[in-house]
Amino acid sequence: MCLKRLDIQGFKSFGDRLSLELNPGLTVVVGPNGSGKSNISDAISWCLGEQRPTTLRGSRMEDIIFAGSDKRKPVGLAEVSLVLDNTSQIFSLPFNEVSISRRLYRSGESEYFINKTPCRLKDIQALFMDTGLGRGAYSIIGQGKVDEILNSRPEERRSVIEEAAGIVKYRHRKEEAARKLSSAQQDLDRISDLIDELAARIEPLELEARG
Ligand code: ATP
């Protein structure tokens, strides 16, 4: 999978529109401390659906909207788009390029898009499942994350390995199917109770009808 372009506007320190073309190979972002390097990886995590402001180093989600600088006024909305290569059909969509966008207004309203078509966060999460790029997946390894993975409990480490092995999608489907089965079982139990209840009334009603 190859990330081709990253467009950021109004996100954290990026008051002006920034369009980063990422060519094949390695891209390195260099800059002094506090110049906003980590804001680029935050933008990627956020666009992929990150819901926890603390993971994005803020306290409320609104903190990610550009709050203004000496030269520029604050803005009312943040938007980040990722353009990914899909020539190898890693995403089951019939396009050679897939773009994912997320928008947040100061009012708190949030929007997600796949190829510029509005969608739900759930659709984006489903698209990235098992690709290694979804929220909490292993594609974004921040400072201290390697240590965290090595020192994590076996079941936590298992989730990283399962994502890499590409079986998360199937585990999710299994859990969803189990939930549906349990709800169907509850319906069946209810129907069976009703049948018992009605069956008990047949005889007295029959007697009543004859008499
Ligand atoms: P490090 O090398 O320590 O990771 P960095 O170069 O990655 O640092 P960041 O910590 O990512 O820098 O960037 C912090 C910069 O982003 C600060 O200058 C901060 O003022 C700016 N910033 C963060 N959120 C906003 C916002 N909502 N509006 C404007 N500027 C913001």
PDB file of N, CA and C and ligand atoms in Angstrom, residues 10-15 31-40 42 57 62-69 106 143, ligand 1:
ATOM      1  N   GLY A  10      -6.231  23.773   7.993  1.00  0.00           N
ATOM      2  CA  GLY A  10      -6.889  24.148   9.242  1.00  0.00           C
ATOM      3  C   GLY A  10      -6.686  23.147  10.357  1.00  0.00           C
ATOM      4  N   PHE A  11      -5.735  22.217  10.183  1.00  0.00           N
ATOM      5  CA  PHE A  11      -5.469  21.212  11.221  1.00  0.00           C
ATOM      6  C   PHE A  11      -4.241  21.637  12.014  1.00  0.00           C
ATOM      7  N   LYS A  12      -4.395  21.769  13.340  1.00  0.00           N
ATOM      8  CA  LYS A  12      -3.288  22.142  14.242  1.00  0.00           C
ATOM      9  C   LYS A  12      -2.491  23.328  13.695  1.00  0.00           C
ATOM     10  N   SER A  13      -1.175  23.166  13.447  1.00  0.00           N
ATOM     11  CA  SER A  13      -0.366  24.327  13.042  1.00  0.00           C
ATOM     12  C   SER A  13      -0.512  24.677  11.558  1.00  0.00           C
ATOM     13  N   PHE A  14      -1.355  23.917  10.821  1.00  0.00           N
ATOM     14  CA  PHE A  14      -1.471  24.153   9.381  1.00  0.00           C
ATOM     15  C   PHE A  14      -2.683  25.038   9.047  1.00  0.00           C
ATOM     16  N   GLY A  15      -2.504  26.328   9.254  1.00  0.00           N
ATOM     17  CA  GLY A  15      -3.585  27.274   8.960  1.00  0.00           C
ATOM     18  C   GLY A  15      -3.803  27.381   7.458  1.00  0.00           C
ATOM     19  N   GLY A  31      12.764  19.076  11.111  1.00  0.00           N
ATOM     20  CA  GLY A  31      12.496  20.435  11.593  1.00  0.00           C
ATOM     21  C   GLY A  31      12.850  20.547  13.053  1.00  0.00           C
ATOM     22  N   PRO A  32      13.002  21.764  13.541  1.00  0.00           N
ATOM     23  CA  PRO A  32      13.345  21.935  14.958  1.00  0.00           C
ATOM     24  C   PRO A  32      12.208  21.490  15.872  1.00  0.00           C
ATOM     25  N   ASN A  33      12.499  21.306  17.143  1.00  0.00           N
ATOM     26  CA  ASN A  33      11.467  20.913  18.111  1.00  0.00           C
ATOM     27  C   ASN A  33      10.316  21.905  18.095  1.00  0.00           C
ATOM     28  N   GLY A  34       9.115  21.386  18.132  1.00  0.00           N
ATOM     29  CA  GLY A  34       7.940  22.251  18.215  1.00  0.00           C
ATOM     30  C   GLY A  34       7.541  22.880  16.899  1.00  0.00           C
ATOM     31  N   SER A  35       8.162  22.475  15.788  1.00  0.00           N
ATOM     32  CA  SER A  35       7.817  23.109  14.510  1.00  0.00           C
ATOM     33  C   SER A  35       6.606  22.456  13.864  1.00  0.00           C
ATOM     34  N   GLY A  36       6.127  21.377  14.426  1.00  0.00           N
ATOM     35  CA  GLY A  36       4.894  20.773  13.916  1.00  0.00           C
ATOM     36  C   GLY A  36       5.078  19.469  13.172  1.00  0.00           C
ATOM     37  N   LYS A  37       6.232  18.797  13.360  1.00  0.00           N
ATOM     38  CA  LYS A  37       6.461  17.521  12.652  1.00  0.00           C
ATOM     39  C   LYS A  37       5.433  16.480  13.065  1.00  0.00           C
ATOM     40  N   SER A  38       5.237  16.362  14.383  1.00  0.00           N
ATOM     41  CA  SER A  38       4.294  15.336  14.860  1.00  0.00           C
ATOM     42  C   SER A  38       2.865  15.649  14.432  1.00  0.00           C
ATOM     43  N   ASN A  39       2.599  16.929  14.115  1.00  0.00           N
ATOM     44  CA  ASN A  39       1.241  17.282  13.674  1.00  0.00           C
ATOM     45  C   ASN A  39       0.891  16.588  12.356  1.00  0.00           C
ATOM     46  N   ILE A  40       1.930  16.220  11.586  1.00  0.00           N
ATOM     47  CA  ILE A  40       1.670  15.522  10.313  1.00  0.00           C
ATOM     48  C   ILE A  40       1.168  14.106  10.594  1.00  0.00           C
ATOM     49  N   ASP A  42      -0.179  13.180  13.379  1.00  0.00           N
ATOM     50  CA  ASP A  42      -1.484  13.354  14.042  1.00  0.00           C
ATOM     51  C   ASP A  42      -2.581  13.520  12.981  1.00  0.00           C
ATOM     52  N   ARG A  57      -2.759  14.523  21.288  1.00  0.00           N
ATOM     53  CA  ARG A  57      -2.081  15.469  22.178  1.00  0.00           C
ATOM     54  C   ARG A  57      -2.916  16.722  22.457  1.00  0.00           C
ATOM     55  N   GLU A  62     -11.821  19.777  19.577  1.00  0.00           N
ATOM     56  CA  GLU A  62     -11.748  21.101  18.940  1.00  0.00           C
ATOM     57  C   GLU A  62     -10.310  21.648  18.919  1.00  0.00           C
ATOM     58  N   ASP A  63      -9.460  21.121  19.843  1.00  0.00           N
ATOM     59  CA  ASP A  63      -8.069  21.595  19.904  1.00  0.00           C
ATOM     60  C   ASP A  63      -7.300  21.341  18.615  1.00  0.00           C
ATOM     61  N   ILE A  64      -7.812  20.454  17.764  1.00  0.00           N
ATOM     62  CA  ILE A  64      -7.061  20.160  16.532  1.00  0.00           C
ATOM     63  C   ILE A  64      -7.327  21.207  15.441  1.00  0.00           C
ATOM     64  N   ILE A  65      -8.319  22.077  15.657  1.00  0.00           N
ATOM     65  CA  ILE A  65      -8.601  23.104  14.641  1.00  0.00           C
ATOM     66  C   ILE A  65      -7.622  24.260  14.838  1.00  0.00           C
ATOM     67  N   PHE A  66      -7.023  24.715  13.748  1.00  0.00           N
ATOM     68  CA  PHE A  66      -6.012  25.786  13.803  1.00  0.00           C
ATOM     69  C   PHE A  66      -6.534  26.953  14.638  1.00  0.00           C
ATOM     70  N   ALA A  67      -5.787  27.284  15.710  1.00  0.00           N
ATOM     71  CA  ALA A  67      -6.261  28.293  16.659  1.00  0.00           C
ATOM     72  C   ALA A  67      -5.705  29.682  16.377  1.00  0.00           C
ATOM     73  N   GLY A  68      -5.026  29.847  15.234  1.00  0.00           N
ATOM     74  CA  GLY A  68      -4.480  31.158  14.872  1.00  0.00           C
ATOM     75  C   GLY A  68      -3.013  31.276  15.265  1.00  0.00           C
ATOM     76  N   SER A  69      -2.341  32.231  14.627  1.00  0.00           N
ATOM     77  CA  SER A  69      -0.925  32.488  14.935  1.00  0.00           C
ATOM     78  C   SER A  69      -0.718  33.996  14.854  1.00  0.00           C
ATOM     79  N   ARG A 106     -16.018  23.911  14.097  1.00  0.00           N
ATOM     80  CA  ARG A 106     -15.981  24.344  15.505  1.00  0.00           C
ATOM     81  C   ARG A 106     -17.275  24.021  16.234  1.00  0.00           C
ATOM     82  N   GLN A 143       6.711   7.689  19.209  1.00  0.00           N
ATOM     83  CA  GLN A 143       7.778   7.555  20.205  1.00  0.00           C
ATOM     84  C   GLN A 143       7.287   6.673  21.352  1.00  0.00           C
TER      85      GLN A 143
HETATM   86  P1  ATP B   1       8.559  17.288  18.469  1.00  0.00           P
HETATM   87  O1  ATP B   1       9.771  17.280  17.621  1.00  0.00           O
HETATM   88  O2  ATP B   1       8.834  17.563  19.924  1.00  0.00           O
HETATM   89  O3  ATP B   1       7.602  16.159  18.269  1.00  0.00           O
HETATM   90  P2  ATP B   1       7.223  18.789  16.631  1.00  0.00           P
HETATM   91  O4  ATP B   1       8.174  19.516  15.780  1.00  0.00           O
HETATM   92  O5  ATP B   1       6.680  17.544  16.117  1.00  0.00           O
HETATM   93  O6  ATP B   1       7.799  18.568  18.033  1.00  0.00           O
HETATM   94  P3  ATP B   1       4.639  19.429  17.465  1.00  0.00           P
HETATM   95  O7  ATP B   1       4.675  19.199  18.922  1.00  0.00           O
HETATM   96  O8  ATP B   1       3.965  18.473  16.585  1.00  0.00           O
HETATM   97  O9  ATP B   1       6.072  19.771  16.983  1.00  0.00           O
HETATM   98  O10 ATP B   1       3.973  20.826  17.117  1.00  0.00           O
HETATM   99  C1  ATP B   1       3.593  21.709  18.035  1.00  0.00           C
HETATM  100  C2  ATP B   1       3.256  22.977  17.310  1.00  0.00           C
HETATM  101  O11 ATP B   1       1.932  22.915  16.795  1.00  0.00           O
HETATM  102  C3  ATP B   1       3.312  24.090  18.303  1.00  0.00           C
HETATM  103  O12 ATP B   1       3.956  25.193  17.729  1.00  0.00           O
HETATM  104  C4  ATP B   1       1.836  24.400  18.557  1.00  0.00           C
HETATM  105  O13 ATP B   1       1.649  25.736  18.871  1.00  0.00           O
HETATM  106  C5  ATP B   1       1.225  24.066  17.214  1.00  0.00           C
HETATM  107  N1  ATP B   1      -0.206  23.751  17.341  1.00  0.00           N
HETATM  108  C6  ATP B   1      -0.775  22.641  17.864  1.00  0.00           C
HETATM  109  N2  ATP B   1      -2.130  22.726  17.824  1.00  0.00           N
HETATM  110  C7  ATP B   1      -2.407  23.913  17.246  1.00  0.00           C
HETATM  111  C8  ATP B   1      -3.632  24.586  16.905  1.00  0.00           C
HETATM  112  N3  ATP B   1      -4.847  24.059  17.157  1.00  0.00           N
HETATM  113  N4  ATP B   1      -3.543  25.796  16.309  1.00  0.00           N
HETATM  114  C9  ATP B   1      -2.343  26.350  16.048  1.00  0.00           C
HETATM  115  N5  ATP B   1      -1.162  25.776  16.326  1.00  0.00           N
HETATM  116  C10 ATP B   1      -1.184  24.580  16.920  1.00  0.00           C
END
